Coordinates of C-alpha atoms in Angstrom, one line a residue:
M1 CA 164.4 60.5 -128.7
P2 CA 161.4 60.7 -131.2
K3 CA 158.0 61.3 -129.6
L4 CA 155.4 59.0 -131.1
N5 CA 152.0 59.7 -129.6
F6 CA 148.3 58.7 -130.0
A7 CA 145.8 61.3 -131.2
D8 CA 144.6 63.8 -128.7
P9 CA 141.4 62.3 -127.1
A10 CA 139.6 65.6 -127.8
E11 CA 140.4 65.4 -131.6
K12 CA 137.5 64.2 -133.7
S13 CA 138.4 60.8 -135.2
I14 CA 137.2 58.8 -138.2
P15 CA 135.9 55.3 -137.4
V16 CA 137.7 52.3 -138.9
W17 CA 136.1 48.9 -139.2
L18 CA 138.5 45.9 -139.3
T19 CA 137.0 43.0 -141.1
G20 CA 138.3 39.7 -142.5
A21 CA 138.8 39.7 -146.3
K22 CA 137.2 36.3 -146.7
Q23 CA 134.4 37.3 -144.4
L24 CA 133.6 40.4 -146.4
K25 CA 133.9 38.5 -149.7
T26 CA 131.3 36.0 -148.4
A27 CA 129.1 38.8 -147.2
L28 CA 129.1 40.4 -150.6
L29 CA 128.0 37.1 -152.2
E30 CA 125.5 36.2 -149.5
P31 CA 124.0 39.4 -148.1
K32 CA 122.8 37.7 -144.9
A33 CA 126.3 36.6 -143.9
P34 CA 127.8 38.8 -141.2
A35 CA 130.8 40.9 -141.9
G36 CA 131.0 43.1 -138.8
L37 CA 130.4 46.1 -141.0
P38 CA 127.5 48.6 -141.0
A39 CA 124.9 48.0 -143.7
E40 CA 126.0 51.2 -145.5
A41 CA 129.5 49.8 -145.9
L42 CA 128.2 46.5 -147.3
R43 CA 125.9 48.3 -149.8
F44 CA 128.8 50.6 -150.9
A45 CA 131.2 47.6 -151.4
A46 CA 128.6 45.7 -153.4
A47 CA 127.7 48.7 -155.5
T48 CA 131.4 49.3 -156.4
S49 CA 132.2 45.7 -156.8
F50 CA 134.9 46.1 -154.2
D51 CA 137.5 43.3 -154.4
A52 CA 137.9 42.2 -150.8
K53 CA 141.6 41.3 -150.5
P54 CA 143.9 41.6 -147.4
G55 CA 145.4 45.1 -147.1
R56 CA 142.7 46.8 -149.2
H57 CA 140.3 49.4 -147.8
F58 CA 137.4 51.6 -148.9
W59 CA 135.6 54.7 -147.7
F60 CA 131.9 54.9 -147.3
A61 CA 129.2 57.3 -145.9
Q62 CA 127.7 56.2 -142.7
A63 CA 124.1 56.8 -141.8
G64 CA 123.9 60.5 -141.5
G65 CA 126.7 61.1 -144.0
A66 CA 129.8 60.9 -141.7
P67 CA 132.8 59.1 -143.3
G68 CA 133.9 55.7 -142.3
V69 CA 136.6 53.3 -143.4
A70 CA 136.7 49.5 -143.8
F71 CA 140.0 47.7 -143.9
C72 CA 140.5 44.1 -144.9
L73 CA 142.6 41.8 -142.7
D74 CA 144.1 38.4 -143.7
E75 CA 142.4 35.9 -141.4
D76 CA 145.1 33.3 -142.2
A77 CA 148.1 35.5 -141.4
A78 CA 149.6 35.4 -137.9
D79 CA 151.0 38.9 -138.0
P80 CA 149.4 41.0 -135.3
F81 CA 150.9 44.1 -136.9
Q82 CA 148.4 43.9 -139.9
P83 CA 146.3 46.9 -138.8
G84 CA 149.5 49.0 -138.7
A85 CA 149.3 49.1 -142.5
L86 CA 146.6 51.8 -142.1
A87 CA 149.3 54.3 -141.0
T88 CA 150.7 54.3 -144.6
I89 CA 147.6 54.2 -146.7
L90 CA 145.2 56.6 -145.0
P91 CA 145.3 60.4 -145.6
A92 CA 146.3 62.7 -142.8
G93 CA 143.8 62.8 -139.9
A94 CA 142.8 61.0 -136.7
Y95 CA 141.3 57.6 -136.8
R96 CA 139.9 55.1 -134.3
W97 CA 139.1 51.4 -134.4
V98 CA 135.4 50.6 -133.9
E99 CA 136.3 47.3 -132.4
N100 CA 139.8 46.3 -131.3
P101 CA 141.8 43.8 -133.2
Q102 CA 142.8 40.5 -131.6
N103 CA 146.0 42.0 -130.1
P104 CA 145.2 45.7 -129.8
E105 CA 148.5 46.6 -128.0
L106 CA 150.7 45.2 -130.8
A107 CA 148.4 46.5 -133.5
A108 CA 148.5 50.0 -132.0
L109 CA 152.3 49.8 -131.7
A110 CA 152.5 48.9 -135.4
F111 CA 150.3 51.9 -136.3
L112 CA 152.6 54.3 -134.4
L113 CA 155.7 52.8 -135.9
G114 CA 154.2 52.8 -139.4
A115 CA 153.3 56.4 -139.0
H116 CA 156.9 57.4 -138.1
G117 CA 159.2 58.1 -141.0
F118 CA 162.9 59.0 -141.2
A119 CA 162.7 62.7 -141.8
R120 CA 166.3 63.9 -141.3
Y121 CA 166.9 64.7 -144.9
K122 CA 163.5 65.1 -146.6
N123 CA 160.1 66.5 -145.8
L124 CA 157.5 63.8 -145.3
R125 CA 153.8 64.1 -145.7
Q126 CA 151.7 64.8 -142.6
R127 CA 151.3 61.5 -140.8
V128 CA 148.0 59.9 -139.6
K129 CA 147.1 59.5 -136.0
L130 CA 145.3 56.8 -134.1
A131 CA 143.1 57.2 -131.0
A132 CA 144.4 55.0 -128.2
P133 CA 142.5 51.8 -128.3
E134 CA 140.3 51.0 -125.4
G135 CA 142.0 48.9 -122.7
V136 CA 145.5 49.6 -124.0
D137 CA 148.1 51.2 -121.8
A138 CA 148.7 54.2 -124.1
R139 CA 151.8 55.5 -122.2
A140 CA 153.5 52.1 -122.4
V141 CA 152.8 51.7 -126.1
E142 CA 153.9 55.3 -126.9
S143 CA 157.1 54.8 -124.9
M144 CA 157.9 51.5 -126.7
A145 CA 157.2 53.1 -130.1
S146 CA 159.5 56.0 -129.3
C147 CA 162.3 53.7 -128.1
V148 CA 162.1 51.6 -131.3
A149 CA 161.9 54.7 -133.5
F150 CA 165.1 55.9 -131.8
G151 CA 167.0 52.8 -132.8
R152 CA 165.6 52.8 -136.3
D153 CA 166.6 56.4 -136.8
L154 CA 170.2 55.5 -135.7
I155 CA 170.4 52.7 -138.2
D156 CA 168.9 54.8 -141.0
T157 CA 171.5 57.6 -140.5
P158 CA 174.3 57.4 -143.0
A159 CA 177.9 57.0 -141.8
N160 CA 178.9 60.6 -142.7
D161 CA 176.5 61.8 -140.0
L162 CA 176.7 58.7 -137.7
G163 CA 180.3 57.9 -137.1
P164 CA 181.9 56.8 -133.8
D165 CA 181.6 60.3 -132.3
E166 CA 177.9 60.5 -133.1
L167 CA 177.1 56.9 -132.0
E168 CA 178.9 57.6 -128.7
A169 CA 176.9 60.9 -128.3
A170 CA 173.6 59.0 -128.9
A171 CA 174.5 56.5 -126.2
L172 CA 175.6 59.2 -123.8
G173 CA 172.4 61.1 -124.5
L174 CA 170.3 58.0 -123.7
A175 CA 172.2 57.6 -120.4
E176 CA 171.6 61.2 -119.5
H177 CA 167.9 60.9 -120.3
F178 CA 167.5 58.0 -117.9
G179 CA 170.0 59.0 -115.3
A180 CA 172.5 56.3 -116.0
K181 CA 176.2 56.7 -115.6
A182 CA 178.5 56.6 -118.6
K183 CA 182.1 56.0 -119.3
V184 CA 184.1 56.1 -122.6
I185 CA 187.4 54.2 -123.0
R186 CA 189.6 55.3 -126.0
G187 CA 193.3 55.9 -126.9
K188 CA 196.1 54.1 -125.1
A189 CA 193.7 52.7 -122.5
L190 CA 191.7 51.0 -125.3
E191 CA 194.8 49.7 -127.0
H192 CA 196.1 48.2 -123.7
D193 CA 192.8 46.8 -122.3
F194 CA 190.8 46.0 -125.4
P195 CA 193.4 45.2 -128.1
L196 CA 190.9 43.7 -130.6
I197 CA 188.6 46.7 -130.6
H198 CA 191.6 48.9 -131.1
A199 CA 193.0 46.8 -133.9
V200 CA 189.8 46.9 -135.9
G201 CA 189.3 50.6 -135.5
K202 CA 192.8 51.9 -135.8
G203 CA 192.6 52.1 -139.6
S204 CA 190.1 54.9 -139.5
S205 CA 190.6 58.6 -138.9
R206 CA 187.6 58.3 -136.5
A207 CA 189.0 56.7 -133.4
P208 CA 187.6 53.5 -131.9
R209 CA 186.2 53.5 -128.4
L210 CA 184.2 51.4 -125.9
V211 CA 181.1 53.1 -124.3
E212 CA 179.8 51.7 -121.0
L213 CA 176.5 52.6 -119.5
R214 CA 175.4 51.7 -116.0
W215 CA 171.9 52.1 -114.6
K216 CA 170.8 51.3 -111.0
P217 CA 174.2 49.6 -110.2
K218 CA 173.2 48.9 -106.5
R219 CA 170.4 46.5 -107.5
T220 CA 171.4 42.9 -106.8
R221 CA 170.4 41.1 -110.0
K222 CA 172.6 42.0 -113.0
L223 CA 171.8 42.1 -116.8
T224 CA 174.4 43.1 -119.3
L225 CA 173.7 44.0 -123.0
V226 CA 176.5 44.2 -125.6
G227 CA 176.0 45.7 -129.1
K228 CA 178.2 45.7 -132.1
G229 CA 178.8 49.3 -133.1
V230 CA 180.6 49.2 -136.5
C231 CA 179.5 52.6 -137.9
F232 CA 180.7 51.6 -141.4
D233 CA 182.3 48.4 -142.6
S234 CA 184.3 48.6 -145.8
G235 CA 185.6 45.1 -145.1
G236 CA 189.0 46.5 -144.3
L237 CA 191.9 45.3 -146.5
N238 CA 189.6 42.3 -147.4
I239 CA 187.5 45.0 -149.0
K240 CA 183.8 44.3 -149.7
P241 CA 182.5 44.2 -153.3
E242 CA 180.3 47.1 -154.2
S243 CA 177.1 45.0 -153.9
A244 CA 177.9 44.2 -150.3
M245 CA 178.9 47.7 -149.2
G246 CA 175.8 49.7 -149.9
L247 CA 174.1 49.0 -146.6
M248 CA 177.1 49.0 -144.4
K249 CA 175.8 52.0 -142.5
K250 CA 173.6 49.5 -140.7
D251 CA 176.5 47.5 -139.3
M252 CA 175.9 49.3 -136.0
G253 CA 172.5 47.7 -135.9
G254 CA 173.5 45.6 -133.0
A255 CA 174.5 48.7 -131.0
A256 CA 171.1 50.2 -131.9
A257 CA 169.2 47.1 -130.8
A258 CA 171.2 47.0 -127.5
L259 CA 170.4 50.7 -126.9
V260 CA 166.7 50.2 -127.7
A261 CA 166.5 47.3 -125.3
A262 CA 168.3 49.4 -122.7
A263 CA 165.9 52.3 -123.2
L264 CA 162.9 50.0 -122.8
I265 CA 164.3 48.5 -119.6
M266 CA 165.1 51.9 -118.1
A267 CA 161.7 53.4 -119.2
G268 CA 159.9 50.4 -117.7
N269 CA 161.9 50.7 -114.5
L270 CA 162.7 47.0 -114.4
D271 CA 164.1 45.7 -111.1
V272 CA 167.6 45.0 -112.4
S273 CA 171.1 46.5 -112.5
L274 CA 171.7 47.2 -116.1
R275 CA 175.1 47.4 -117.9
V276 CA 175.4 48.3 -121.6
L277 CA 178.7 47.9 -123.5
I278 CA 179.0 49.3 -127.0
P279 CA 182.3 48.8 -128.8
I280 CA 182.4 51.4 -131.5
V281 CA 184.6 51.4 -134.6
E282 CA 184.8 52.2 -138.3
N283 CA 186.4 49.4 -140.3
S284 CA 188.4 51.4 -142.9
V285 CA 191.2 50.9 -145.4
S286 CA 194.4 52.8 -144.7
G287 CA 198.1 52.3 -144.0
E288 CA 197.2 51.8 -140.3
A289 CA 194.5 49.2 -141.0
F290 CA 194.9 45.7 -139.5
R291 CA 195.9 43.0 -142.0
P292 CA 195.1 39.4 -142.9
G293 CA 197.6 37.3 -141.1
D294 CA 198.1 39.7 -138.2
V295 CA 197.9 38.2 -134.7
Y296 CA 196.5 40.1 -131.7
R297 CA 196.1 39.2 -128.0
S298 CA 192.5 39.6 -126.8
R299 CA 191.4 41.0 -123.5
N300 CA 190.9 37.5 -122.0
G301 CA 194.4 36.4 -123.1
L302 CA 193.5 34.3 -126.2
S303 CA 195.6 35.1 -129.3
V304 CA 193.6 35.7 -132.5
E305 CA 195.0 35.2 -136.0
I306 CA 193.2 37.4 -138.6
G307 CA 191.9 35.2 -141.3
N308 CA 189.8 38.0 -142.8
T309 CA 189.5 41.7 -141.9
D310 CA 185.8 41.6 -143.0
A311 CA 185.1 39.4 -140.0
E312 CA 185.7 42.4 -137.7
G313 CA 182.4 42.3 -135.7
R314 CA 183.3 39.2 -133.7
L315 CA 186.6 40.7 -132.8
I316 CA 185.2 43.8 -131.2
L317 CA 182.5 41.8 -129.5
A318 CA 185.1 39.4 -128.1
D319 CA 186.8 42.0 -126.0
A320 CA 183.4 43.5 -124.9
L321 CA 182.1 40.1 -124.0
A322 CA 185.2 39.3 -122.0
L323 CA 184.8 42.5 -120.0
A324 CA 181.1 41.8 -119.5
D325 CA 181.8 38.2 -118.3
E326 CA 184.3 39.4 -115.7
E327 CA 181.4 40.8 -113.6
K328 CA 179.4 37.5 -113.9
P329 CA 176.0 39.0 -114.7
E330 CA 172.9 36.9 -114.2
L331 CA 172.1 37.3 -117.9
L332 CA 174.4 38.4 -120.7
I333 CA 173.0 39.2 -124.2
D334 CA 174.7 40.5 -127.3
F335 CA 173.3 41.8 -130.5
A336 CA 175.3 42.0 -133.8
T337 CA 174.8 42.3 -137.5
L338 CA 177.4 39.6 -137.7
T339 CA 177.1 37.2 -140.7
G340 CA 175.6 37.0 -144.1
A341 CA 175.3 33.3 -143.5
A342 CA 172.5 34.0 -141.0
R343 CA 170.5 35.7 -143.7
V344 CA 171.2 32.9 -146.2
A345 CA 169.8 30.5 -143.6
L346 CA 166.8 32.4 -142.3
G347 CA 166.3 35.5 -144.4
P348 CA 166.1 39.1 -143.2
D349 CA 163.0 38.9 -141.0
L350 CA 164.0 36.0 -138.7
P351 CA 167.3 36.5 -136.9
P352 CA 169.0 33.4 -135.5
F353 CA 170.0 33.2 -131.8
F354 CA 172.5 31.0 -130.1
T355 CA 172.7 29.8 -126.5
D356 CA 173.5 26.7 -124.6
D357 CA 171.2 27.6 -121.8
E358 CA 168.1 25.5 -122.5
A359 CA 165.7 27.4 -120.2
L360 CA 166.9 30.7 -121.7
A361 CA 166.4 29.4 -125.2
E362 CA 162.8 28.4 -124.4
A363 CA 162.1 31.8 -122.9
I364 CA 163.6 33.7 -125.9
S365 CA 161.5 31.8 -128.4
R366 CA 158.4 32.2 -126.4
H367 CA 158.8 36.0 -125.9
G368 CA 159.8 36.5 -129.5
F369 CA 156.6 35.2 -130.8
A370 CA 154.5 36.7 -128.0
V371 CA 155.6 40.3 -128.9
N372 CA 155.9 39.7 -132.7
D373 CA 159.7 40.0 -132.6
P374 CA 160.4 36.5 -133.8
V375 CA 163.8 34.7 -133.8
W376 CA 164.9 31.2 -134.4
R377 CA 167.5 29.1 -132.6
L378 CA 170.5 27.7 -134.3
P379 CA 172.9 25.3 -132.6
L380 CA 176.3 26.0 -131.0
W381 CA 177.5 22.9 -132.7
K382 CA 180.6 21.9 -130.7
P383 CA 182.1 19.6 -133.3
Y384 CA 182.7 22.6 -135.5
A385 CA 184.7 24.4 -132.8
A386 CA 188.0 22.9 -134.0
K387 CA 187.6 24.7 -137.3
L388 CA 188.4 27.9 -135.4
D389 CA 191.9 26.8 -134.3
G390 CA 194.6 29.1 -135.6
K391 CA 197.8 27.9 -137.1
I392 CA 200.0 30.2 -135.1
A393 CA 197.5 31.5 -132.6
D394 CA 194.7 30.2 -130.4
L395 CA 192.0 31.2 -132.7
N396 CA 191.4 32.3 -136.3
N397 CA 188.6 34.8 -136.7
A398 CA 187.5 33.5 -140.1
P399 CA 188.6 30.0 -141.0
A400 CA 188.6 29.0 -144.7
G401 CA 185.7 27.0 -146.1
G402 CA 182.7 29.3 -145.8
M403 CA 180.2 26.7 -144.4
A404 CA 178.3 27.2 -141.2
G405 CA 179.4 30.8 -141.0
A406 CA 176.8 31.9 -138.4
I407 CA 177.5 28.9 -136.2
L408 CA 181.3 29.4 -136.4
A409 CA 180.9 33.1 -135.5
A410 CA 178.8 32.2 -132.5
L411 CA 181.3 29.6 -131.4
F412 CA 184.1 32.2 -131.7
L413 CA 182.2 34.5 -129.3
R414 CA 181.5 31.6 -127.0
R415 CA 185.3 31.4 -126.3
F416 CA 185.1 34.8 -124.6
V417 CA 182.2 33.9 -122.2
S418 CA 182.5 31.6 -119.1
K419 CA 181.1 28.1 -119.6
D420 CA 178.6 28.6 -116.8
A421 CA 177.3 32.0 -118.1
S422 CA 173.7 32.4 -119.1
W423 CA 174.5 34.0 -122.5
A424 CA 172.6 34.5 -125.7
H425 CA 173.9 35.9 -129.0
F426 CA 171.5 37.4 -131.6
D427 CA 172.8 37.6 -135.2
V428 CA 170.4 40.3 -136.4
Y429 CA 170.1 41.8 -139.9
G430 CA 169.0 45.2 -138.6
W431 CA 167.1 46.1 -141.7
T432 CA 163.7 45.7 -143.3
P433 CA 164.3 45.4 -147.0
A434 CA 160.7 45.6 -148.1
A435 CA 158.0 47.6 -146.1
R436 CA 155.5 45.6 -144.1
P437 CA 152.8 46.7 -141.6
G438 CA 154.5 48.5 -138.7
R439 CA 157.9 48.0 -140.3
P440 CA 158.8 50.6 -142.9
E441 CA 161.7 49.9 -145.3
G442 CA 164.9 50.7 -143.4
G443 CA 166.5 50.2 -140.0
E444 CA 165.0 47.7 -137.6
A445 CA 166.1 47.1 -133.9
Q446 CA 165.5 43.3 -134.1
A447 CA 165.2 41.3 -130.9
A448 CA 165.2 44.4 -128.7
R449 CA 161.5 44.2 -127.8
L450 CA 161.7 40.5 -127.1
V451 CA 164.7 41.0 -124.8
F452 CA 162.7 43.7 -122.9
S453 CA 159.7 41.3 -122.6
L454 CA 162.1 38.5 -121.4
A455 CA 163.7 40.8 -118.8
R456 CA 160.4 42.1 -117.6
E457 CA 159.3 38.5 -116.9
R458 CA 162.6 37.5 -115.3
F459 CA 163.4 40.5 -113.2
G460 CA 160.0 42.2 -112.7
T461 CA 159.3 45.9 -112.3
A462 CA 160.7 48.0 -109.5
K463 CA 158.2 49.9 -107.3
L464 CA 158.4 53.6 -107.6
R465 CA 159.3 55.5 -104.5

């Protein structure tokens, strides 16, 4: 797991003043107006005709000649990650905030995440460091940043280096790190007990499997996380067009999000029995690949007619959710890069979630916005459920029509979870297409931090013995 740390307290750091762009612009026009900056900074900005806009910064000499930095914030933006932009625009060195931003914990997290780059295949420039802000639990923020970076690195790794074997190894390594027990189901056992997972993955030379992690199984309250682990999705025999295949290394983004949430829960020692299920496949084209029109019996007995082999994620999740539901956990959550329809509806930055548990829906929304990991609820619209009826089977995985794709996918998954289960489904994108503060372009473990925050509130933290 990557180690993302604050600067050594003994390291000399350069002070950074955070100021509102509008406030600074006013101060430059009216010298008596406060801007929260030292007089030297205001004089330098005025002398250089600095254009005070959000995201811009300038260096100045403090009284005595020591360097300082001023950074402009957008007062109208609600993004607490704004100060994290400094991690990508400042030269190598150690820095500290003179005054904390409004949410120093999230701002510091954004800085650490912004300073971390995916360096597996290329040398990156030396990164900047931030002194731990006053009043912030440095260890907790560093731990969270490291867990999130772990998930991002998984998603960023291309499929030639992150296939089913490597994703399994990452999950098992995480289990070993936190003392969790792990089990892997593959081969004939997978084919017999999890026929949908086997059907999707049998077309690849890299065998499908189901990875199960268990942590603190004797604790009474139970939480189960399920993550879609499609290491590459060609679309199968319904092959994707070139434009849709370029980012399919990220189709295991649901698995990455589940593993990040699990890592945060275990690192935080929450008072819960945690189970993680990761169905892992590669959806490939071969003579062994499953076909449109095929029918398979799922783990819970429902027969599924294959309407489209590119709707494979819901198939592997169906078997995993059926297994999870058999144990009747108090809370069941799945993460999946499931539908393009979700992105059409809400874009890449705001994943939809689905649940028919009203109290859970409220909590998810509240925690998402509280920790700057936002999501938006879409309905499990029951009148659409009939569209999933198969002609020769109980269900069709991809009925014709194309409308309400994200809702239909969620309704499909709902058939594999008990009616009384407290269950939520996150249809994540798993990717940041354009860099933003604290979110470099690339993989993103969406909804993982909010699930950790939700679990911490719901289950509490166990006392250390």
